[in-house]
Amino acid sequence: MPNNIPVYLFTGFLEAGKTKMIQETLEDEGFNDGCRILLLTCEEGIEEYDATRFFGKNVYQVTVEREDALTPALLERLTKEKKPERVVIEYNGMWQLNTLYESLPRSWYIFQQLLFVDATTAITYNANMRSLMVDKLNDAELVIFNRADNADRMALHKLVRGISRRARIAYETAAEELEYDEIEDPLPFDKNAPIIAIADEDYALFYRDLADEMPEYDGKTVKFKGLVARDRALGKRAIVIGRHVMTCCEDDIAYQGVVCNFDREVGLQTGEWAIVTAKIKVEPHKLYGGVGPVLYATDIALTSEPKQPVATFY
């Protein structure tokens, strides 16, 4: 049966606290109720597992030492050999998550994804290895900063929110207690305004929030500056309008746009900049291959290129 084995994915860099949390999870009778558990470890940290309570009974540990060894064939073989009912993965922070995603057997699905970060080194890691930090933050449901007693929580909050608006944030104290982030995080634009006006520097945040909270935008009117792209498949009464967005570095710059329909033929050309005012409808569209935000323009005008053509989150 496909998608019937839940995967609990623990990500983060060395000494971030993954091993300790996994140990506690496996010692929790609410989680480890005797079912068969495969523990897949992808790095060797300073802290080691205490195997005396459960290993060899119902928990089976397998270590993968190289990223290129994490293959669909390996995980399919482990599924047959270990017959797990749950999978716990301690993932190497230096490996790209796509390596894991592309190797998952059909019977596995990510049930929960947690990111552990050392608060004392988080800002440095983000500055020097931002692509890896972004990779781990993109899909994390909860980010736990340990050693956080004296940390600049606003800086850590901004680090997370620059990539993900959905992830919950928690700070672990020396007393091993979790204090959840309560910093208010308003958007830089008013989603309840008659016309949601998006400043040039806020397009990346708008596009991400639109993708994450699409139903909230259904029926709303928006106004923003974007780069036009024409697609023959859309005909003469529709364009794509958006911006190039950089998430972490120049290598990941990608055009992020939305379909915009008109009640007449439009002569706009690919590469031109325009300010569009349009009503958003969330509906199926062939360009998305499913449901997505479709703009219905009420006004559009050519304009100049913004001071910063590539939109960013920071």
mmCIF file of C-alpha atoms in Angstrom:
data_model
loop_
_atom_site.group_PDB
_atom_site.id
_atom_site.type_symbol
_atom_site.label_atom_id
_atom_site.label_comp_id
_atom_site.label_asym_id
_atom_site.label_seq_id
_atom_site.Cartn_x
_atom_site.Cartn_y
_atom_site.Cartn_z
ATOM 1 C CA MET A 1 0.000 0.000 0.000
ATOM 2 C CA PRO A 2 1.564 3.368 -0.979
ATOM 3 C CA ASN A 3 2.235 6.114 1.572
ATOM 4 C CA ASN A 4 1.586 4.086 4.702
ATOM 5 C CA ILE A 5 4.943 4.417 6.518
ATOM 6 C CA PRO A 6 5.355 7.781 8.296
ATOM 7 C CA VAL A 7 8.800 9.383 8.257
ATOM 8 C CA TYR A 8 9.925 11.607 11.128
ATOM 9 C CA LEU A 9 12.681 13.755 9.655
ATOM 10 C CA PHE A 10 15.200 15.489 11.929
ATOM 11 C CA THR A 11 17.439 17.964 10.105
ATOM 12 C CA GLY A 12 20.170 20.344 11.228
ATOM 13 C CA PHE A 13 23.916 20.749 11.444
ATOM 14 C CA LEU A 14 26.434 19.059 13.740
ATOM 15 C CA GLU A 15 25.914 19.625 17.484
ATOM 16 C CA ALA A 16 22.468 21.086 16.878
ATOM 17 C CA GLY A 17 20.745 18.592 19.190
ATOM 18 C CA LYS A 18 19.240 16.106 16.725
ATOM 19 C CA THR A 19 20.677 12.980 18.382
ATOM 20 C CA LYS A 20 19.506 14.011 21.853
ATOM 21 C CA MET A 21 15.987 14.728 20.623
ATOM 22 C CA ILE A 22 15.776 11.459 18.703
ATOM 23 C CA GLN A 23 17.016 9.542 21.767
ATOM 24 C CA GLU A 24 14.288 11.117 23.882
ATOM 25 C CA THR A 25 11.703 10.421 21.184
ATOM 26 C CA LEU A 26 12.633 6.741 21.027
ATOM 27 C CA GLU A 27 12.474 6.504 24.820
ATOM 28 C CA ASP A 28 8.974 7.989 24.823
ATOM 29 C CA GLU A 29 6.487 5.160 25.167
ATOM 30 C CA GLY A 30 3.889 7.280 23.418
ATOM 31 C CA PHE A 31 6.045 7.192 20.275
ATOM 32 C CA ASN A 32 7.918 3.933 20.719
ATOM 33 C CA ASP A 33 5.009 1.651 21.514
ATOM 34 C CA GLY A 34 6.757 -1.496 20.356
ATOM 35 C CA CYS A 35 6.199 -1.051 16.642
ATOM 36 C CA ARG A 36 9.072 -1.718 14.236
ATOM 37 C CA ILE A 37 11.131 1.468 13.805
ATOM 38 C CA LEU A 38 13.914 2.070 11.315
ATOM 39 C CA LEU A 39 16.427 4.665 12.528
ATOM 40 C CA LEU A 40 18.363 5.992 9.566
ATOM 41 C CA THR A 41 21.396 8.032 10.620
ATOM 42 C CA CYS A 42 23.272 10.043 8.016
ATOM 43 C CA GLU A 43 26.105 11.442 10.097
ATOM 44 C CA GLU A 44 28.199 10.655 13.154
ATOM 45 C CA GLY A 45 28.074 13.425 15.726
ATOM 46 C CA ILE A 46 29.798 13.841 19.077
ATOM 47 C CA GLU A 47 26.795 12.474 20.946
ATOM 48 C CA GLU A 48 25.992 8.777 20.521
ATOM 49 C CA TYR A 49 22.783 6.860 20.985
ATOM 50 C CA ASP A 50 22.207 4.796 24.109
ATOM 51 C CA ALA A 51 21.128 1.534 22.538
ATOM 52 C CA THR A 52 20.505 -0.386 25.754
ATOM 53 C CA ARG A 53 16.775 0.282 25.962
ATOM 54 C CA PHE A 54 15.458 -0.458 22.521
ATOM 55 C CA PHE A 55 18.007 -1.258 19.799
ATOM 56 C CA GLY A 56 17.794 -4.823 18.621
ATOM 57 C CA LYS A 57 14.313 -5.178 20.053
ATOM 58 C CA ASN A 58 12.106 -3.119 17.793
ATOM 59 C CA VAL A 59 14.451 -0.314 16.656
ATOM 60 C CA TYR A 60 16.857 -1.038 13.818
ATOM 61 C CA GLN A 61 19.641 1.452 13.179
ATOM 62 C CA VAL A 62 21.225 1.813 9.755
ATOM 63 C CA THR A 63 23.954 4.356 8.995
ATOM 64 C CA VAL A 64 24.424 5.913 5.566
ATOM 65 C CA GLU A 65 27.869 7.509 5.372
ATOM 66 C CA ARG A 66 27.758 9.142 1.933
ATOM 67 C CA GLU A 67 25.117 11.202 0.204
ATOM 68 C CA ASP A 68 25.485 9.241 -3.035
ATOM 69 C CA ALA A 69 24.748 6.050 -1.100
ATOM 70 C CA LEU A 70 21.275 7.301 -0.189
ATOM 71 C CA THR A 71 19.443 5.805 -3.146
ATOM 72 C CA PRO A 72 15.944 4.502 -3.936
ATOM 73 C CA ALA A 73 17.420 0.990 -4.154
ATOM 74 C CA LEU A 74 18.836 1.229 -0.628
ATOM 75 C CA LEU A 75 15.610 2.470 0.925
ATOM 76 C CA GLU A 76 13.525 -0.108 -0.934
ATOM 77 C CA ARG A 77 15.859 -2.827 0.331
ATOM 78 C CA LEU A 78 15.614 -1.559 3.917
ATOM 79 C CA THR A 79 11.828 -1.495 3.622
ATOM 80 C CA LYS A 80 11.795 -5.174 2.684
ATOM 81 C CA GLU A 81 14.452 -6.254 5.200
ATOM 82 C CA LYS A 82 13.424 -4.241 8.282
ATOM 83 C CA LYS A 83 9.686 -4.011 7.570
ATOM 84 C CA PRO A 84 9.405 -0.690 9.439
ATOM 85 C CA GLU A 85 6.128 0.724 10.654
ATOM 86 C CA ARG A 86 7.801 4.072 11.326
ATOM 87 C CA VAL A 87 11.001 5.654 10.052
ATOM 88 C CA VAL A 88 13.144 8.143 11.957
ATOM 89 C CA ILE A 89 15.845 9.934 9.963
ATOM 90 C CA GLU A 90 18.749 11.919 11.404
ATOM 91 C CA TYR A 91 19.733 13.798 8.266
ATOM 92 C CA ASN A 92 23.146 15.209 7.491
ATOM 93 C CA GLY A 93 22.974 18.995 7.434
ATOM 94 C CA MET A 94 25.517 19.175 4.616
ATOM 95 C CA TRP A 95 23.375 17.048 2.292
ATOM 96 C CA GLN A 96 20.639 18.463 0.091
ATOM 97 C CA LEU A 97 17.135 17.334 1.054
ATOM 98 C CA ASN A 98 16.288 16.574 -2.570
ATOM 99 C CA THR A 99 18.631 13.604 -2.322
ATOM 100 C CA LEU A 100 16.294 12.144 0.283
ATOM 101 C CA TYR A 101 13.060 13.264 -1.363
ATOM 102 C CA GLU A 102 14.021 11.665 -4.666
ATOM 103 C CA SER A 103 14.955 8.407 -2.937
ATOM 104 C CA LEU A 104 11.836 7.913 -0.807
ATOM 105 C CA PRO A 105 9.972 4.680 -1.540
ATOM 106 C CA ARG A 106 6.330 5.053 -2.536
ATOM 107 C CA SER A 107 5.330 3.551 0.789
ATOM 108 C CA TRP A 108 7.088 6.308 2.776
ATOM 109 C CA TYR A 109 5.799 9.820 3.400
ATOM 110 C CA ILE A 110 7.163 12.736 5.425
ATOM 111 C CA PHE A 111 4.883 12.957 8.454
ATOM 112 C CA GLN A 112 6.894 15.498 10.425
ATOM 113 C CA GLN A 113 9.986 17.561 9.685
ATOM 114 C CA LEU A 114 11.923 19.308 12.447
ATOM 115 C CA LEU A 115 14.999 21.527 12.109
ATOM 116 C CA PHE A 116 17.494 21.868 14.969
ATOM 117 C CA VAL A 117 19.865 24.834 15.020
ATOM 118 C CA ASP A 118 22.564 25.921 17.465
ATOM 119 C CA ALA A 119 21.523 29.478 18.324
ATOM 120 C CA THR A 120 25.134 30.492 18.985
ATOM 121 C CA THR A 121 26.241 29.661 15.437
ATOM 122 C CA ALA A 122 23.012 30.111 13.445
ATOM 123 C CA ILE A 123 23.784 33.582 12.092
ATOM 124 C CA THR A 124 27.285 32.521 11.016
ATOM 125 C CA TYR A 125 25.965 29.372 9.333
ATOM 126 C CA ASN A 126 23.337 31.431 7.538
ATOM 127 C CA ALA A 127 25.958 33.900 6.293
ATOM 128 C CA ASN A 128 28.461 31.279 5.137
ATOM 129 C CA MET A 129 26.207 28.395 4.067
ATOM 130 C CA ARG A 130 22.923 30.094 3.296
ATOM 131 C CA SER A 131 21.916 27.685 0.540
ATOM 132 C CA LEU A 132 22.087 24.789 3.008
ATOM 133 C CA MET A 133 20.177 26.748 5.636
ATOM 134 C CA VAL A 134 17.476 27.639 3.121
ATOM 135 C CA ASP A 135 17.293 24.016 1.999
ATOM 136 C CA LYS A 136 16.499 22.891 5.549
ATOM 137 C CA LEU A 137 14.166 25.785 6.384
ATOM 138 C CA ASN A 138 11.948 25.513 3.307
ATOM 139 C CA ASP A 139 9.896 22.533 4.511
ATOM 140 C CA ALA A 140 10.505 22.580 8.272
ATOM 141 C CA GLU A 141 7.365 22.555 10.394
ATOM 142 C CA LEU A 142 9.195 23.479 13.588
ATOM 143 C CA VAL A 143 12.589 25.134 14.063
ATOM 144 C CA ILE A 144 14.200 24.570 17.468
ATOM 145 C CA PHE A 145 17.091 26.834 18.468
ATOM 146 C CA ASN A 146 19.063 25.277 21.306
ATOM 147 C CA ARG A 147 21.567 27.104 23.557
ATOM 148 C CA ALA A 148 19.208 30.038 23.176
ATOM 149 C CA ASP A 149 19.339 31.647 26.651
ATOM 150 C CA ASN A 150 21.460 34.612 25.561
ATOM 151 C CA ALA A 151 20.549 34.557 21.859
ATOM 152 C CA ASP A 152 19.246 37.516 19.867
ATOM 153 C CA ARG A 153 15.800 36.047 19.310
ATOM 154 C CA MET A 154 14.706 38.797 16.963
ATOM 155 C CA ALA A 155 17.662 38.026 14.672
ATOM 156 C CA LEU A 156 16.839 34.306 14.767
ATOM 157 C CA HIS A 157 13.164 35.036 14.137
ATOM 158 C CA LYS A 158 14.051 37.129 11.088
ATOM 159 C CA LEU A 159 16.390 34.404 9.831
ATOM 160 C CA VAL A 160 13.507 31.922 9.782
ATOM 161 C CA ARG A 161 10.875 34.321 8.503
ATOM 162 C CA GLY A 162 13.120 35.344 5.637
ATOM 163 C CA ILE A 163 12.565 31.840 4.258
ATOM 164 C CA SER A 164 9.420 30.431 5.836
ATOM 165 C CA ARG A 165 6.323 32.067 7.239
ATOM 166 C CA ARG A 166 4.772 28.738 8.187
ATOM 167 C CA ALA A 167 7.401 27.179 10.436
ATOM 168 C CA ARG A 168 6.857 27.445 14.164
ATOM 169 C CA ILE A 169 9.887 28.626 16.139
ATOM 170 C CA ALA A 170 10.987 27.500 19.594
ATOM 171 C CA TYR A 171 13.972 28.318 21.790
ATOM 172 C CA GLU A 172 15.505 25.710 24.110
ATOM 173 C CA THR A 173 16.867 27.042 27.385
ATOM 174 C CA ALA A 174 19.623 25.700 29.629
ATOM 175 C CA ALA A 175 16.848 24.162 31.730
ATOM 176 C CA GLU A 176 15.901 22.138 28.617
ATOM 177 C CA GLU A 177 12.557 23.892 28.350
ATOM 178 C CA LEU A 178 11.068 25.060 25.062
ATOM 179 C CA GLU A 179 9.880 28.648 24.835
ATOM 180 C CA TYR A 180 7.821 29.253 21.708
ATOM 181 C CA ASP A 181 8.351 32.337 19.608
ATOM 182 C CA GLU A 182 5.726 35.022 20.215
ATOM 183 C CA ILE A 183 7.202 37.806 18.095
ATOM 184 C CA GLU A 184 4.472 39.407 16.020
ATOM 185 C CA ASP A 185 5.199 39.088 12.346
ATOM 186 C CA PRO A 186 2.876 41.362 10.370
ATOM 187 C CA LEU A 187 3.109 41.438 6.624
ATOM 188 C CA PRO A 188 4.435 44.678 5.112
ATOM 189 C CA PHE A 189 1.137 45.126 3.247
ATOM 190 C CA ASP A 190 -2.523 45.118 4.254
ATOM 191 C CA LYS A 191 -4.306 41.995 3.021
ATOM 192 C CA ASN A 192 -7.657 43.530 4.014
ATOM 193 C CA ALA A 193 -7.265 46.797 2.093
ATOM 194 C CA PRO A 194 -9.643 47.448 -0.840
ATOM 195 C CA ILE A 195 -6.545 47.239 -3.040
ATOM 196 C CA ILE A 196 -3.565 45.331 -1.661
ATOM 197 C CA ALA A 197 -0.637 47.530 -2.684
ATOM 198 C CA ILE A 198 2.659 45.619 -2.953
ATOM 199 C CA ALA A 199 5.832 47.708 -2.753
ATOM 200 C CA ASP A 200 8.682 46.746 -5.075
ATOM 201 C CA GLU A 201 10.774 45.419 -2.186
ATOM 202 C CA ASP A 202 7.906 43.252 -0.882
ATOM 203 C CA TYR A 203 7.104 41.173 -3.971
ATOM 204 C CA ALA A 204 8.959 38.070 -2.744
ATOM 205 C CA LEU A 205 7.030 38.088 0.540
ATOM 206 C CA PHE A 206 3.762 38.668 -1.317
ATOM 207 C CA TYR A 207 4.371 35.804 -3.740
ATOM 208 C CA ARG A 208 5.275 33.394 -0.952
ATOM 209 C CA ASP A 209 2.294 34.394 1.165
ATOM 210 C CA LEU A 210 0.033 34.070 -1.879
ATOM 211 C CA ALA A 211 1.315 30.528 -2.407
ATOM 212 C CA ASP A 212 1.026 29.595 1.282
ATOM 213 C CA GLU A 213 -2.323 31.257 2.041
ATOM 214 C CA MET A 214 -4.011 31.153 -1.359
ATOM 215 C CA PRO A 215 -7.644 30.927 -0.123
ATOM 216 C CA GLU A 216 -7.179 34.181 1.818
ATOM 217 C CA TYR A 217 -6.509 36.033 -1.445
ATOM 218 C CA ASP A 218 -9.482 34.675 -3.370
ATOM 219 C CA GLY A 219 -11.608 37.638 -4.469
ATOM 220 C CA LYS A 220 -9.089 40.252 -3.308
ATOM 221 C CA THR A 221 -7.695 43.015 -5.540
ATOM 222 C CA VAL A 222 -3.937 43.513 -5.772
ATOM 223 C CA LYS A 223 -1.618 46.074 -7.340
ATOM 224 C CA PHE A 224 2.080 45.513 -8.029
ATOM 225 C CA LYS A 225 4.907 46.117 -10.493
ATOM 226 C CA GLY A 226 6.015 43.092 -12.473
ATOM 227 C CA LEU A 227 7.967 41.793 -15.421
ATOM 228 C CA VAL A 228 5.834 40.619 -18.348
ATOM 229 C CA ALA A 229 6.227 37.181 -19.937
ATOM 230 C CA ARG A 230 4.204 36.088 -22.965
ATOM 231 C CA ASP A 231 3.235 32.493 -23.644
ATOM 232 C CA ARG A 232 1.563 31.504 -26.918
ATOM 233 C CA ALA A 233 -0.464 28.900 -25.091
ATOM 234 C CA LEU A 234 -2.230 31.685 -23.194
ATOM 235 C CA GLY A 235 -3.438 33.492 -26.303
ATOM 236 C CA LYS A 236 -3.517 37.241 -26.906
ATOM 237 C CA ARG A 237 -5.657 38.137 -23.905
ATOM 238 C CA ALA A 238 -3.397 36.830 -21.184
ATOM 239 C CA ILE A 239 0.134 37.264 -19.920
ATOM 240 C CA VAL A 240 2.243 36.072 -17.025
ATOM 241 C CA ILE A 241 3.438 38.850 -14.748
ATOM 242 C CA GLY A 242 5.824 38.536 -11.834
ATOM 243 C CA ARG A 243 9.415 39.020 -10.746
ATOM 244 C CA HIS A 244 12.667 37.117 -10.627
ATOM 245 C CA VAL A 245 13.064 36.024 -6.988
ATOM 246 C CA MET A 246 16.277 35.089 -5.190
ATOM 247 C CA THR A 247 15.797 32.915 -2.140
ATOM 248 C CA CYS A 248 19.381 32.411 -1.020
ATOM 249 C CA CYS A 249 21.932 32.994 -3.776
ATOM 250 C CA GLU A 250 22.291 33.856 -7.449
ATOM 251 C CA ASP A 251 22.161 30.186 -8.453
ATOM 252 C CA ASP A 252 18.554 29.850 -7.295
ATOM 253 C CA ILE A 253 17.099 32.963 -8.947
ATOM 254 C CA ALA A 254 13.854 31.979 -10.658
ATOM 255 C CA TYR A 255 10.981 33.820 -12.310
ATOM 256 C CA GLN A 256 7.906 33.663 -10.063
ATOM 257 C CA GLY A 257 4.823 34.932 -11.829
ATOM 258 C CA VAL A 258 1.066 34.551 -12.045
ATOM 259 C CA VAL A 259 -1.370 34.325 -14.953
ATOM 260 C CA CYS A 260 -3.117 37.596 -15.744
ATOM 261 C CA ASN A 261 -6.222 37.683 -17.968
ATOM 262 C CA PHE A 262 -7.656 40.679 -19.812
ATOM 263 C CA ASP A 263 -11.003 41.412 -21.458
ATOM 264 C CA ARG A 264 -9.195 42.481 -24.616
ATOM 265 C CA GLU A 265 -6.053 41.742 -26.580
ATOM 266 C CA VAL A 266 -2.937 43.256 -25.004
ATOM 267 C CA GLY A 267 0.210 44.292 -26.831
ATOM 268 C CA LEU A 268 2.621 43.932 -23.918
ATOM 269 C CA GLN A 269 5.835 42.115 -24.746
ATOM 270 C CA THR A 270 8.098 39.774 -22.808
ATOM 271 C CA GLY A 271 10.651 41.776 -20.867
ATOM 272 C CA GLU A 272 8.542 44.895 -20.385
ATOM 273 C CA TRP A 273 7.721 46.171 -16.907
ATOM 274 C CA ALA A 274 4.151 47.044 -16.007
ATOM 275 C CA ILE A 275 2.033 48.000 -13.029
ATOM 276 C CA VAL A 276 -1.062 45.847 -12.872
ATOM 277 C CA THR A 277 -4.215 46.153 -10.798
ATOM 278 C CA ALA A 278 -6.232 42.956 -10.821
ATOM 279 C CA LYS A 279 -8.732 40.825 -8.987
ATOM 280 C CA ILE A 280 -7.456 37.435 -7.826
ATOM 281 C CA LYS A 281 -9.483 34.297 -8.390
ATOM 282 C CA VAL A 282 -8.245 30.935 -7.128
ATOM 283 C CA GLU A 283 -9.202 28.498 -9.841
ATOM 284 C CA PRO A 284 -7.831 25.760 -12.103
ATOM 285 C CA HIS A 285 -5.535 26.873 -14.904
ATOM 286 C CA LYS A 286 -3.582 24.864 -17.460
ATOM 287 C CA LEU A 287 -0.383 26.805 -16.766
ATOM 288 C CA TYR A 288 -0.396 25.592 -13.162
ATOM 289 C CA GLY A 289 -1.522 22.083 -13.922
ATOM 290 C CA GLY A 290 -4.167 22.542 -11.255
ATOM 291 C CA VAL A 291 -5.624 25.241 -9.022
ATOM 292 C CA GLY A 292 -3.723 28.502 -8.679
ATOM 293 C CA PRO A 293 -4.098 32.275 -8.447
ATOM 294 C CA VAL A 294 -5.430 33.801 -11.670
ATOM 295 C CA LEU A 295 -5.472 37.584 -12.045
ATOM 296 C CA TYR A 296 -8.241 39.415 -13.874
ATOM 297 C CA ALA A 297 -6.806 42.815 -14.753
ATOM 298 C CA THR A 298 -8.772 46.015 -14.271
ATOM 299 C CA ASP A 299 -5.832 48.285 -15.121
ATOM 300 C CA ILE A 300 -2.295 47.942 -16.454
ATOM 301 C CA ALA A 301 0.326 50.477 -17.498
ATOM 302 C CA LEU A 302 3.898 50.298 -18.704
ATOM 303 C CA THR A 303 6.504 51.476 -16.215
ATOM 304 C CA SER A 304 10.252 51.555 -15.595
ATOM 305 C CA GLU A 305 12.386 48.779 -14.153
ATOM 306 C CA PRO A 306 12.527 48.853 -10.331
ATOM 307 C CA LYS A 307 15.737 49.883 -8.576
ATOM 308 C CA GLN A 308 16.272 46.239 -7.574
ATOM 309 C CA PRO A 309 14.943 44.060 -10.425
ATOM 310 C CA VAL A 310 15.477 40.770 -8.552
ATOM 311 C CA ALA A 311 13.178 40.453 -5.546
ATOM 312 C CA THR A 312 14.607 39.056 -2.299
ATOM 313 C CA PHE A 313 13.425 38.141 1.193
ATOM 314 C CA TYR A 314 16.090 40.117 3.033
#
